[in-house]
PDB file of C-alpha atoms in Angstrom:
ATOM      1  CA  MET I   1      26.857 -27.683  19.749  1.00  0.00           C
ATOM      2  CA  VAL I   2      24.473 -24.722  18.388  1.00  0.00           C
ATOM      3  CA  LEU I   3      22.871 -27.404  16.095  1.00  0.00           C
ATOM      4  CA  MET I   4      22.624 -29.697  18.634  1.00  0.00           C
ATOM      5  CA  LYS I   5      20.335 -26.776  21.087  1.00  0.00           C
ATOM      6  CA  VAL I   6      18.849 -25.575  18.293  1.00  0.00           C
ATOM      7  CA  ALA I   7      17.477 -29.205  17.581  1.00  0.00           C
ATOM      8  CA  LYS I   8      16.065 -29.482  21.054  1.00  0.00           C
ATOM      9  CA  LEU I   9      14.358 -26.557  20.907  1.00  0.00           C
ATOM     10  CA  ASP I  10      10.199 -27.349  20.654  1.00  0.00           C
ATOM     11  CA  CYS I  11      10.136 -26.541  17.389  1.00  0.00           C
ATOM     12  CA  CYS I  12      12.512 -28.922  16.209  1.00  0.00           C
ATOM     13  CA  VAL I  13      12.415 -32.653  15.368  1.00  0.00           C
ATOM     14  CA  GLN I  14      13.944 -33.522  18.454  1.00  0.00           C
ATOM     15  CA  ILE I  15      17.740 -35.621  18.031  1.00  0.00           C
ATOM     16  CA  LEU I  16      17.542 -38.994  20.505  1.00  0.00           C
ATOM     17  CA  GLY I  17      20.609 -40.451  20.420  1.00  0.00           C
ATOM     18  CA  PHE I  18      23.792 -41.516  17.877  1.00  0.00           C
ATOM     19  CA  GLU I  19      24.422 -45.209  16.919  1.00  0.00           C
ATOM     20  CA  PHE I  20      27.662 -46.414  15.139  1.00  0.00           C
ATOM     21  CA  ASN I  21      28.602 -48.779  13.011  1.00  0.00           C
ATOM     22  CA  PRO I  22      26.600 -47.693  10.782  1.00  0.00           C
ATOM     23  CA  PHE I  23      26.282 -44.412  11.849  1.00  0.00           C
ATOM     24  CA  ARG I  24      22.547 -43.891  13.042  1.00  0.00           C
ATOM     25  CA  ILE I  25      20.780 -40.517  14.545  1.00  0.00           C
ATOM     26  CA  ILE I  26      18.253 -41.082  16.498  1.00  0.00           C
ATOM     27  CA  MET I  27      15.172 -39.010  15.640  1.00  0.00           C
ATOM     28  CA  GLU I  28      11.964 -38.221  17.328  1.00  0.00           C
ATOM     29  CA  TYR I  29       8.910 -39.936  15.972  1.00  0.00           C
ATOM     30  CA  CYS I  30       6.178 -37.032  14.142  1.00  0.00           C
ATOM     31  CA  GLU I  31       3.389 -39.605  13.765  1.00  0.00           C
ATOM     32  CA  GLY I  32       1.545 -37.114  11.739  1.00  0.00           C
ATOM     33  CA  GLY I  33       3.997 -37.489   8.797  1.00  0.00           C
ATOM     34  CA  ASP I  34       6.046 -34.922   6.661  1.00  0.00           C
ATOM     35  CA  LEU I  35       3.728 -31.929   5.362  1.00  0.00           C
ATOM     36  CA  ARG I  36       3.819 -31.915   1.933  1.00  0.00           C
ATOM     37  CA  MET I  37       2.286 -35.235   1.902  1.00  0.00           C
ATOM     38  CA  LYS I  38      -0.707 -34.173   3.970  1.00  0.00           C
ATOM     39  CA  LEU I  39      -0.879 -31.417   1.191  1.00  0.00           C
ATOM     40  CA  ASP I  40      -1.425 -34.521  -1.490  1.00  0.00           C
ATOM     41  CA  HIS I  41      -3.800 -36.363   0.484  1.00  0.00           C
ATOM     42  CA  TYR I  42      -6.509 -33.602   2.136  1.00  0.00           C
ATOM     43  CA  ASN I  43      -7.871 -31.410   1.908  1.00  0.00           C
ATOM     44  CA  VAL I  44      -6.460 -28.906   4.202  1.00  0.00           C
ATOM     45  CA  PRO I  45      -8.771 -26.343   5.870  1.00  0.00           C
ATOM     46  CA  ILE I  46      -7.745 -22.599   5.340  1.00  0.00           C
ATOM     47  CA  ARG I  47      -7.926 -22.401   9.197  1.00  0.00           C
ATOM     48  CA  ASP I  48      -5.724 -25.377   9.624  1.00  0.00           C
ATOM     49  CA  LYS I  49      -3.001 -23.608   7.181  1.00  0.00           C
ATOM     50  CA  ILE I  50      -2.976 -20.358   9.233  1.00  0.00           C
ATOM     51  CA  PHE I  51      -2.305 -22.123  12.139  1.00  0.00           C
ATOM     52  CA  MET I  52       0.601 -24.429  10.065  1.00  0.00           C
ATOM     53  CA  ILE I  53       1.926 -20.890   8.616  1.00  0.00           C
ATOM     54  CA  THR I  54       2.117 -19.043  11.967  1.00  0.00           C
ATOM     55  CA  GLN I  55       3.862 -22.449  13.795  1.00  0.00           C
ATOM     56  CA  ILE I  56       6.204 -22.279  10.205  1.00  0.00           C
ATOM     57  CA  LEU I  57       7.299 -18.608  10.690  1.00  0.00           C
ATOM     58  CA  ALA I  58       7.786 -18.687  14.251  1.00  0.00           C
ATOM     59  CA  ALA I  59      10.123 -21.825  13.831  1.00  0.00           C
ATOM     60  CA  ILE I  60      12.536 -20.058  11.442  1.00  0.00           C
ATOM     61  CA  ARG I  61      12.793 -17.220  13.878  1.00  0.00           C
ATOM     62  CA  HIS I  62      13.694 -19.566  16.343  1.00  0.00           C
ATOM     63  CA  ILE I  63      16.300 -20.675  14.078  1.00  0.00           C
ATOM     64  CA  HIS I  64      17.595 -17.821  13.204  1.00  0.00           C
ATOM     65  CA  HIS I  65      17.701 -16.604  16.311  1.00  0.00           C
ATOM     66  CA  PHE I  66      20.833 -19.281  17.036  1.00  0.00           C
ATOM     67  CA  ARG I  67      22.647 -18.234  13.629  1.00  0.00           C
ATOM     68  CA  VAL I  68      21.933 -21.335  12.265  1.00  0.00           C
ATOM     69  CA  ILE I  69      20.672 -21.170   8.582  1.00  0.00           C
ATOM     70  CA  HIS I  70      18.470 -24.581   7.868  1.00  0.00           C
ATOM     71  CA  GLY I  71      20.016 -24.580   3.917  1.00  0.00           C
ATOM     72  CA  ASP I  72      16.652 -27.116   2.701  1.00  0.00           C
ATOM     73  CA  LEU I  73      13.797 -25.968   4.145  1.00  0.00           C
ATOM     74  CA  LYS I  74      10.613 -27.127   2.012  1.00  0.00           C
ATOM     75  CA  CYS I  75       7.051 -29.241   2.787  1.00  0.00           C
ATOM     76  CA  LYS I  76       9.240 -32.363   3.063  1.00  0.00           C
ATOM     77  CA  ASN I  77      11.473 -31.434   5.877  1.00  0.00           C
ATOM     78  CA  ILE I  78       8.614 -30.179   8.313  1.00  0.00           C
ATOM     79  CA  PHE I  79       6.852 -32.811  10.093  1.00  0.00           C
ATOM     80  CA  LEU I  80       3.454 -32.647  11.925  1.00  0.00           C
ATOM     81  CA  ALA I  81       4.191 -34.376  15.604  1.00  0.00           C
ATOM     82  CA  ASN I  82       1.013 -35.345  15.865  1.00  0.00           C
ATOM     83  CA  LYS I  83      -1.800 -37.737  13.645  1.00  0.00           C
ATOM     84  CA  TYR I  84      -3.001 -35.271  11.084  1.00  0.00           C
ATOM     85  CA  VAL I  85      -7.422 -34.885  11.841  1.00  0.00           C
ATOM     86  CA  PRO I  86      -8.399 -31.982   8.835  1.00  0.00           C
ATOM     87  CA  GLY I  87     -10.586 -29.532  10.758  1.00  0.00           C
ATOM     88  CA  ASP I  88      -8.614 -29.652  13.763  1.00  0.00           C
ATOM     89  CA  TYR I  89      -6.170 -27.242  14.116  1.00  0.00           C
ATOM     90  CA  GLN I  90      -5.687 -27.086  18.261  1.00  0.00           C
ATOM     91  CA  ASN I  91      -3.780 -29.960  17.650  1.00  0.00           C
ATOM     92  CA  ILE I  92      -1.368 -28.420  15.203  1.00  0.00           C
ATOM     93  CA  LYS I  93       2.015 -29.128  16.375  1.00  0.00           C
ATOM     94  CA  ILE I  94       4.866 -28.393  13.912  1.00  0.00           C
ATOM     95  CA  LYS I  95       8.979 -29.661  14.024  1.00  0.00           C
ATOM     96  CA  ILE I  96      11.483 -28.357  11.681  1.00  0.00           C
ATOM     97  CA  GLY I  97      13.560 -31.689  10.700  1.00  0.00           C
ATOM     98  CA  ASP I  98      16.771 -32.459   8.070  1.00  0.00           C
ATOM     99  CA  PHE I  99      19.323 -30.019   9.745  1.00  0.00           C
ATOM    100  CA  VAL I 100      21.755 -31.778   6.847  1.00  0.00           C
ATOM    101  CA  LEU I 101      23.102 -29.122   5.585  1.00  0.00           C
ATOM    102  CA  SER I 102      22.901 -26.007   7.844  1.00  0.00           C
ATOM    103  CA  GLU I 103      25.554 -24.595   8.973  1.00  0.00           C
ATOM    104  CA  VAL I 104      26.032 -21.806  12.005  1.00  0.00           C
ATOM    105  CA  GLY I 105      26.435 -18.505  10.107  1.00  0.00           C
ATOM    106  CA  GLY I 106      28.291 -17.052   7.466  1.00  0.00           C
ATOM    107  CA  LYS I 107      27.768 -19.475   4.351  1.00  0.00           C
ATOM    108  CA  LEU I 108      26.535 -23.032   3.458  1.00  0.00           C
ATOM    109  CA  ILE I 109      28.979 -24.680   1.464  1.00  0.00           C
ATOM    110  CA  ARG I 110      25.971 -25.484  -0.970  1.00  0.00           C
ATOM    111  CA  GLY I 111      22.723 -26.096  -0.005  1.00  0.00           C
ATOM    112  CA  GLY I 112      18.707 -26.920  -0.568  1.00  0.00           C
ATOM    113  CA  THR I 113      16.357 -28.526  -3.294  1.00  0.00           C
ATOM    114  CA  PRO I 114      16.715 -25.967  -7.086  1.00  0.00           C
ATOM    115  CA  GLY I 115      13.194 -24.955  -6.729  1.00  0.00           C
ATOM    116  CA  PHE I 116      13.085 -23.828  -3.211  1.00  0.00           C
ATOM    117  CA  ALA I 117      16.054 -22.432  -3.179  1.00  0.00           C
ATOM    118  CA  GLU I 118      16.928 -19.711  -4.690  1.00  0.00           C
ATOM    119  CA  PRO I 119      19.690 -20.146  -7.881  1.00  0.00           C
ATOM    120  CA  GLU I 120      22.848 -18.410  -5.755  1.00  0.00           C
ATOM    121  CA  PRO I 121      23.488 -21.110  -2.935  1.00  0.00           C
ATOM    122  CA  PHE I 122      24.492 -23.566  -6.044  1.00  0.00           C
ATOM    123  CA  ILE I 123      26.652 -20.886  -6.767  1.00  0.00           C
ATOM    124  CA  THR I 124      28.002 -18.146  -3.635  1.00  0.00           C
ATOM    125  CA  GLY I 125      26.352 -20.320  -0.847  1.00  0.00           C
ATOM    126  CA  GLY I 126      23.305 -20.235   0.796  1.00  0.00           C
ATOM    127  CA  SER I 127      22.168 -17.916   3.635  1.00  0.00           C
ATOM    128  CA  PHE I 128      19.201 -16.651   5.685  1.00  0.00           C
ATOM    129  CA  GLU I 129      18.270 -14.640   2.989  1.00  0.00           C
ATOM    130  CA  SER I 130      18.380 -18.164   1.152  1.00  0.00           C
ATOM    131  CA  ASP I 131      16.278 -20.053   3.650  1.00  0.00           C
ATOM    132  CA  ILE I 132      13.448 -16.732   3.607  1.00  0.00           C
ATOM    133  CA  TYR I 133      13.321 -17.600   0.422  1.00  0.00           C
ATOM    134  CA  SER I 134      12.049 -21.313   0.482  1.00  0.00           C
ATOM    135  CA  VAL I 135       9.689 -19.678   3.085  1.00  0.00           C
ATOM    136  CA  GLY I 136       8.295 -18.049   0.018  1.00  0.00           C
ATOM    137  CA  LYS I 137       7.901 -20.848  -1.818  1.00  0.00           C
ATOM    138  CA  ILE I 138       6.979 -23.275   1.409  1.00  0.00           C
ATOM    139  CA  LEU I 139       3.904 -20.424   2.162  1.00  0.00           C
ATOM    140  CA  LEU I 140       2.725 -21.016  -1.584  1.00  0.00           C
ATOM    141  CA  GLU I 141       3.052 -25.289  -1.305  1.00  0.00           C
ATOM    142  CA  ILE I 142       0.345 -24.138   1.748  1.00  0.00           C
ATOM    143  CA  MET I 143      -2.264 -21.851   0.142  1.00  0.00           C
ATOM    144  CA  THR I 144      -2.235 -23.307  -2.858  1.00  0.00           C
ATOM    145  CA  GLN I 145      -1.312 -27.402  -2.732  1.00  0.00           C
ATOM    146  CA  LEU I 146      -0.027 -27.460  -5.747  1.00  0.00           C
ATOM    147  CA  PRO I 147       2.151 -30.050  -7.063  1.00  0.00           C
ATOM    148  CA  VAL I 148       6.260 -29.169  -5.513  1.00  0.00           C
ATOM    149  CA  GLU I 149       6.885 -29.193  -9.091  1.00  0.00           C
ATOM    150  CA  THR I 150       4.958 -26.589 -10.150  1.00  0.00           C
ATOM    151  CA  ILE I 151       5.413 -24.280  -6.976  1.00  0.00           C
ATOM    152  CA  SER I 152       9.051 -24.566  -8.392  1.00  0.00           C
ATOM    153  CA  ALA I 153       8.492 -22.980 -11.190  1.00  0.00           C
ATOM    154  CA  PHE I 154       6.732 -20.683  -9.435  1.00  0.00           C
ATOM    155  CA  SER I 155       8.178 -17.117  -9.969  1.00  0.00           C
ATOM    156  CA  ILE I 156       7.146 -13.685  -9.585  1.00  0.00           C
ATOM    157  CA  SER I 157       6.106 -12.716 -13.187  1.00  0.00           C
ATOM    158  CA  ASN I 158       4.091 -15.736 -13.329  1.00  0.00           C
ATOM    159  CA  ILE I 159       1.831 -15.683 -10.519  1.00  0.00           C
ATOM    160  CA  ASN I 160      -0.877 -16.079 -12.685  1.00  0.00           C
ATOM    161  CA  LEU I 161      -0.039 -19.835 -12.453  1.00  0.00           C
ATOM    162  CA  ILE I 162      -0.870 -19.645  -8.536  1.00  0.00           C
ATOM    163  CA  LYS I 163      -3.582 -17.364  -8.343  1.00  0.00           C
ATOM    164  CA  ASP I 164      -6.894 -19.413  -8.914  1.00  0.00           C
ATOM    165  CA  ARG I 165      -5.944 -22.212  -6.330  1.00  0.00           C
ATOM    166  CA  LEU I 166      -5.820 -19.086  -3.218  1.00  0.00           C
ATOM    167  CA  PRO I 167      -8.961 -18.902  -1.336  1.00  0.00           C
ATOM    168  CA  LYS I 168     -10.097 -15.373  -2.370  1.00  0.00           C
ATOM    169  CA  PHE I 169     -10.234 -13.801  -0.113  1.00  0.00           C
ATOM    170  CA  LEU I 170      -6.690 -13.876   0.428  1.00  0.00           C
ATOM    171  CA  ASN I 171      -5.034 -13.367  -2.702  1.00  0.00           C
ATOM    172  CA  ALA I 172      -3.861  -9.780  -2.182  1.00  0.00           C
ATOM    173  CA  THR I 173      -3.179  -9.710   1.505  1.00  0.00           C
ATOM    174  CA  THR I 174      -1.019 -12.773   1.561  1.00  0.00           C
ATOM    175  CA  ILE I 175       0.970 -12.642  -2.044  1.00  0.00           C
ATOM    176  CA  TYR I 176       1.080  -9.254  -2.599  1.00  0.00           C
ATOM    177  CA  ASN I 177       2.180  -8.248   0.764  1.00  0.00           C
ATOM    178  CA  LEU I 178       3.678 -11.320   2.053  1.00  0.00           C
ATOM    179  CA  VAL I 179       5.114 -13.762  -0.488  1.00  0.00           C
ATOM    180  CA  ILE I 180       6.120 -11.680  -2.599  1.00  0.00           C
ATOM    181  CA  PRO I 181       9.153  -9.763  -0.306  1.00  0.00           C
ATOM    182  CA  CYS I 182      11.076 -13.385   0.338  1.00  0.00           C
ATOM    183  CA  LEU I 183      11.433 -13.396  -3.501  1.00  0.00           C
ATOM    184  CA  TYR I 184      12.697 -10.383  -4.342  1.00  0.00           C
ATOM    185  CA  ILE I 185      16.104 -11.774  -6.688  1.00  0.00           C
ATOM    186  CA  ALA I 186      18.009  -8.942  -4.642  1.00  0.00           C
ATOM    187  CA  PRO I 187      18.720 -10.840  -1.073  1.00  0.00           C
ATOM    188  CA  LYS I 188      18.993  -8.204   0.546  1.00  0.00           C
ATOM    189  CA  LYS I 189      15.796  -6.912  -0.291  1.00  0.00           C
ATOM    190  CA  ARG I 190      13.725  -9.829   1.706  1.00  0.00           C
ATOM    191  CA  PRO I 191      12.490  -9.186   5.391  1.00  0.00           C
ATOM    192  CA  THR I 192      13.999 -11.468   8.360  1.00  0.00           C
ATOM    193  CA  SER I 193      12.648 -13.750   9.629  1.00  0.00           C
ATOM    194  CA  ASP I 194      11.382 -11.235  12.060  1.00  0.00           C
ATOM    195  CA  LYS I 195       9.929  -8.913  10.272  1.00  0.00           C
ATOM    196  CA  LEU I 196       8.480 -11.610   8.221  1.00  0.00           C
ATOM    197  CA  TYR I 197       6.881 -13.235  11.301  1.00  0.00           C
ATOM    198  CA  ALA I 198       5.450  -9.646  12.294  1.00  0.00           C
ATOM    199  CA  LEU I 199       4.055  -8.908   9.042  1.00  0.00           C
ATOM    200  CA  PHE I 200       2.019 -12.307   9.239  1.00  0.00           C
ATOM    201  CA  PHE I 201       0.924 -11.533  12.795  1.00  0.00           C
ATOM    202  CA  VAL I 202      -0.902  -8.153  11.921  1.00  0.00           C
ATOM    203  CA  LEU I 203      -2.223 -10.201   8.349  1.00  0.00           C
ATOM    204  CA  PHE I 204      -3.270 -13.188  10.865  1.00  0.00           C
ATOM    205  CA  LYS I 205      -5.032 -11.000  13.007  1.00  0.00           C
ATOM    206  CA  SER I 206      -6.885  -9.470  10.070  1.00  0.00           C
ATOM    207  CA  ILE I 207      -6.884 -12.786   8.140  1.00  0.00           C
ATOM    208  CA  ASN I 208      -8.778 -14.657  10.969  1.00  0.00           C
ATOM    209  CA  GLU I 209     -11.205 -11.941  10.979  1.00  0.00           C
ATOM    210  CA  LEU I 210     -12.107 -12.117   7.653  1.00  0.00           C
ATOM    211  CA  LEU I 211     -12.659 -16.376   8.116  1.00  0.00           C
ATOM    212  CA  GLU I 212     -15.039 -15.951  11.059  1.00  0.00           C
ATOM    213  CA  ILE I 213     -17.420 -14.152   8.577  1.00  0.00           C
ATOM    214  CA  VAL I 214     -17.010 -16.469   5.804  1.00  0.00           C
ATOM    215  CA  ILE I 215     -17.522 -19.345   7.976  1.00  0.00           C
ATOM    216  CA  HIS I 216     -20.391 -17.730  10.044  1.00  0.00           C
ATOM    217  CA  LYS I 217     -21.866 -16.808   6.429  1.00  0.00           C
ATOM    218  CA  MET I 218     -21.527 -20.699   5.033  1.00  0.00           C
ATOM    219  CA  SER I 219     -22.916 -21.893   8.143  1.00  0.00           C
ATOM    220  CA  SER I 220     -25.959 -19.379   8.023  1.00  0.00           C
ATOM    221  CA  ASP I 221     -26.918 -20.741   4.262  1.00  0.00           C
TER     222      ASP I 221
END
Protein backbone atom coordinates (compact mmCIF):
# COMPACT_ATOMS: atom_id res chain seq x y z
CA MET A 1 0.00 0.00 0.00
CA VAL A 2 2.85 2.36 0.79
CA LEU A 3 4.49 1.60 -2.57
CA MET A 4 1.19 2.38 -4.30
CA LYS A 5 1.07 5.75 -2.51
CA VAL A 6 4.63 6.49 -3.60
CA ALA A 7 3.73 5.57 -7.19
CA LYS A 8 1.03 8.26 -7.06
CA LEU A 9 3.56 10.98 -6.28
CA ASP A 10 4.00 13.47 -9.11
CA CYS A 11 7.73 12.68 -9.17
CA CYS A 12 7.12 8.96 -9.86
CA VAL A 13 5.85 7.08 -12.91
CA GLN A 14 2.15 6.53 -12.17
CA ILE A 15 0.61 3.05 -11.90
CA LEU A 16 -2.70 3.29 -13.76
CA GLY A 17 -4.00 -0.23 -13.24
CA PHE A 18 -3.47 -3.97 -13.58
CA GLU A 19 -4.37 -6.76 -15.98
CA PHE A 20 -4.43 -10.48 -15.23
CA ASN A 21 -3.88 -13.63 -17.30
CA PRO A 22 -1.13 -12.71 -17.97
CA PHE A 23 -0.41 -10.30 -15.15
CA ARG A 24 0.55 -6.82 -16.36
CA ILE A 25 1.04 -3.45 -14.72
CA ILE A 26 -0.32 -0.52 -16.72
CA MET A 27 2.04 2.43 -16.34
CA GLU A 28 1.93 6.11 -17.21
CA TYR A 29 3.47 6.90 -20.63
CA CYS A 30 6.55 9.11 -20.43
CA GLU A 31 7.01 10.75 -23.81
CA GLY A 32 10.68 11.64 -23.25
CA GLY A 33 11.78 8.06 -22.56
CA ASP A 34 14.55 7.17 -20.11
CA LEU A 35 17.30 9.58 -19.14
CA ARG A 36 20.20 7.30 -20.15
CA MET A 37 18.92 7.32 -23.73
CA LYS A 38 18.95 11.13 -23.77
CA LEU A 39 22.50 11.25 -22.39
CA ASP A 40 23.58 8.86 -25.15
CA HIS A 41 21.98 10.81 -27.99
CA TYR A 42 22.21 14.49 -27.05
CA ASN A 43 24.83 16.96 -25.95
CA VAL A 44 22.77 18.00 -22.93
CA PRO A 45 23.28 21.68 -21.94
CA ILE A 46 24.60 22.24 -18.43
CA ARG A 47 21.49 24.16 -17.36
CA ASP A 48 19.32 21.19 -18.39
CA LYS A 49 21.54 18.94 -16.27
CA ILE A 50 21.14 21.19 -13.23
CA PHE A 51 17.35 21.09 -13.55
CA MET A 52 17.41 17.30 -13.98
CA ILE A 53 19.59 16.80 -10.91
CA THR A 54 17.44 19.14 -8.82
CA GLN A 55 14.30 17.16 -9.63
CA ILE A 56 15.99 13.79 -9.12
CA LEU A 57 17.27 14.72 -5.66
CA ALA A 58 13.85 16.10 -4.71
CA ALA A 59 12.20 12.88 -5.93
CA ILE A 60 14.54 10.62 -3.94
CA ARG A 61 13.88 12.81 -0.89
CA HIS A 62 10.12 12.32 -1.29
CA ILE A 63 10.48 8.56 -1.74
CA HIS A 64 12.68 8.22 1.34
CA HIS A 65 10.20 10.26 3.38
CA PHE A 66 7.76 7.40 2.73
CA ARG A 67 10.41 5.02 4.10
CA VAL A 68 10.74 3.40 0.67
CA ILE A 69 14.08 2.04 -0.56
CA HIS A 70 14.05 2.11 -4.37
CA GLY A 71 16.78 -0.51 -4.71
CA ASP A 72 17.68 -0.02 -8.39
CA LEU A 73 18.35 3.65 -9.06
CA LYS A 74 20.10 4.43 -12.36
CA CYS A 75 19.45 6.70 -15.35
CA LYS A 76 17.59 3.92 -17.19
CA ASN A 77 15.00 3.99 -14.39
CA ILE A 78 14.60 7.77 -14.53
CA PHE A 79 12.13 9.04 -17.13
CA LEU A 80 11.20 12.34 -18.77
CA ALA A 81 7.46 12.95 -18.80
CA ASN A 82 7.70 15.36 -21.74
CA LYS A 83 9.49 15.19 -25.08
CA TYR A 84 13.05 16.35 -24.53
CA VAL A 85 14.29 19.40 -26.44
CA PRO A 86 17.89 20.38 -25.54
CA GLY A 87 17.93 23.85 -23.98
CA ASP A 88 14.21 23.84 -23.08
CA TYR A 89 14.99 23.25 -19.41
CA GLN A 90 11.66 24.67 -18.18
CA ASN A 91 9.86 21.79 -19.90
CA ILE A 92 11.89 19.09 -18.12
CA LYS A 93 9.77 16.90 -15.85
CA ILE A 94 11.59 14.01 -14.17
CA LYS A 95 9.82 10.82 -13.03
CA ILE A 96 11.33 7.93 -11.06
CA GLY A 97 10.21 4.50 -12.24
CA ASP A 98 10.73 0.73 -11.90
CA PHE A 99 9.94 0.00 -8.26
CA VAL A 100 10.17 -3.77 -8.82
CA LEU A 101 12.98 -4.18 -6.25
CA SER A 102 11.63 -1.58 -3.82
CA GLU A 103 10.92 -2.24 -0.17
CA VAL A 104 9.37 -0.27 2.68
CA GLY A 105 11.94 0.40 5.42
CA GLY A 106 14.34 -2.26 6.70
CA LYS A 107 16.58 -4.11 4.27
CA LEU A 108 16.08 -5.43 0.77
CA ILE A 109 16.63 -9.12 0.13
CA ARG A 110 18.72 -8.01 -2.82
CA GLY A 111 18.82 -4.97 -4.98
CA GLY A 112 20.53 -2.77 -7.48
CA THR A 113 22.45 -3.05 -10.72
CA PRO A 114 26.14 -4.01 -10.42
CA GLY A 115 28.26 -0.89 -10.77
CA PHE A 116 25.48 1.44 -9.63
CA ALA A 117 24.55 -0.26 -6.39
CA GLU A 118 27.19 -0.51 -3.69
CA PRO A 119 28.72 -4.02 -3.34
CA GLU A 120 27.00 -4.83 -0.03
CA PRO A 121 23.36 -5.01 -1.28
CA PHE A 122 24.16 -8.29 -2.99
CA ILE A 123 25.41 -9.66 0.33
CA THR A 124 23.45 -8.03 3.14
CA GLY A 125 20.52 -6.34 1.39
CA GLY A 126 19.97 -2.76 0.25
CA SER A 127 19.28 0.29 2.37
CA PHE A 128 18.57 4.00 2.16
CA GLU A 129 22.35 4.45 2.08
CA SER A 130 22.48 2.11 -0.93
CA ASP A 131 20.10 4.43 -2.79
CA ILE A 132 22.38 7.38 -1.99
CA TYR A 133 25.39 5.47 -3.39
CA SER A 134 23.42 4.92 -6.61
CA VAL A 135 22.50 8.62 -6.72
CA GLY A 136 26.23 9.44 -6.66
CA LYS A 137 26.73 7.35 -9.80
CA ILE A 138 23.65 8.96 -11.41
CA LEU A 139 25.09 12.43 -10.79
CA LEU A 140 28.28 11.33 -12.55
CA GLU A 141 26.28 9.92 -15.46
CA ILE A 142 24.47 13.21 -15.93
CA MET A 143 27.50 15.47 -15.46
CA THR A 144 29.86 13.53 -17.73
CA GLN A 145 27.44 11.71 -20.10
CA LEU A 146 29.99 8.90 -20.10
CA PRO A 147 28.90 5.34 -21.03
CA VAL A 148 27.39 3.25 -18.26
CA GLU A 149 30.39 0.90 -18.23
CA THR A 150 32.80 3.77 -17.47
CA ILE A 151 30.63 5.18 -14.70
CA SER A 152 30.26 1.68 -13.22
CA ALA A 153 34.05 1.43 -12.95
CA PHE A 154 34.35 4.80 -11.19
CA SER A 155 35.31 4.94 -7.53
CA ILE A 156 36.79 7.60 -5.26
CA SER A 157 40.27 6.24 -5.96
CA ASN A 158 40.12 6.82 -9.74
CA ILE A 159 38.59 10.27 -9.96
CA ASN A 160 40.83 11.12 -12.95
CA LEU A 161 38.58 8.81 -14.95
CA ILE A 162 35.89 11.47 -15.13
CA LYS A 163 37.64 14.78 -14.35
CA ASP A 164 38.22 15.79 -17.98
CA ARG A 165 34.55 15.24 -18.85
CA LEU A 166 33.26 17.81 -16.35
CA PRO A 167 32.68 21.50 -17.11
CA LYS A 168 35.74 23.19 -15.63
CA PHE A 169 33.81 25.40 -13.24
CA LEU A 170 31.95 22.39 -11.75
CA ASN A 171 34.98 20.25 -10.85
CA ALA A 172 35.60 21.23 -7.25
CA THR A 173 32.10 22.03 -6.05
CA THR A 174 30.17 19.13 -7.52
CA ILE A 175 32.63 16.26 -7.27
CA TYR A 176 34.27 16.86 -3.91
CA ASN A 177 31.30 18.36 -2.06
CA LEU A 178 28.34 16.56 -3.62
CA VAL A 179 29.29 13.29 -5.34
CA ILE A 180 32.18 11.90 -3.31
CA PRO A 181 30.24 11.75 0.02
CA CYS A 182 27.61 9.58 -1.73
CA LEU A 183 30.31 7.03 -2.61
CA TYR A 184 31.91 6.61 0.82
CA ILE A 185 32.60 2.94 1.56
CA ALA A 186 31.08 3.24 5.05
CA PRO A 187 27.31 3.57 4.39
CA LYS A 188 26.59 5.57 7.53
CA LYS A 189 29.01 8.31 6.40
CA ARG A 190 26.91 9.03 3.31
CA PRO A 191 24.50 11.98 3.47
CA THR A 192 20.78 11.39 3.85
CA SER A 193 18.50 12.37 0.98
CA ASP A 194 17.50 15.47 2.98
CA LYS A 195 21.10 16.56 3.49
CA LEU A 196 22.01 15.82 -0.12
CA TYR A 197 19.11 17.91 -1.41
CA ALA A 198 19.96 20.78 0.93
CA LEU A 199 23.62 20.69 -0.13
CA PHE A 200 22.73 20.74 -3.81
CA PHE A 201 20.32 23.61 -3.23
CA VAL A 202 23.22 25.67 -1.85
CA LEU A 203 25.49 24.63 -4.73
CA PHE A 204 22.73 25.16 -7.27
CA LYS A 205 22.48 28.85 -6.41
CA SER A 206 26.22 29.43 -6.76
CA ILE A 207 26.48 27.24 -9.86
CA ASN A 208 23.52 28.97 -11.47
CA GLU A 209 25.01 32.39 -10.79
CA LEU A 210 28.32 31.27 -12.30
CA LEU A 211 26.46 29.75 -15.23
CA GLU A 212 24.85 33.11 -15.97
CA ILE A 213 28.33 34.68 -16.13
CA VAL A 214 29.61 31.93 -18.46
CA ILE A 215 26.58 32.23 -20.77
CA HIS A 216 26.92 36.02 -20.88
CA LYS A 217 30.62 35.71 -21.72
CA MET A 218 29.92 33.21 -24.51
CA SER A 219 27.21 35.43 -26.02
CA SER A 220 29.45 38.53 -25.89
CA ASP A 221 32.33 36.61 -27.54
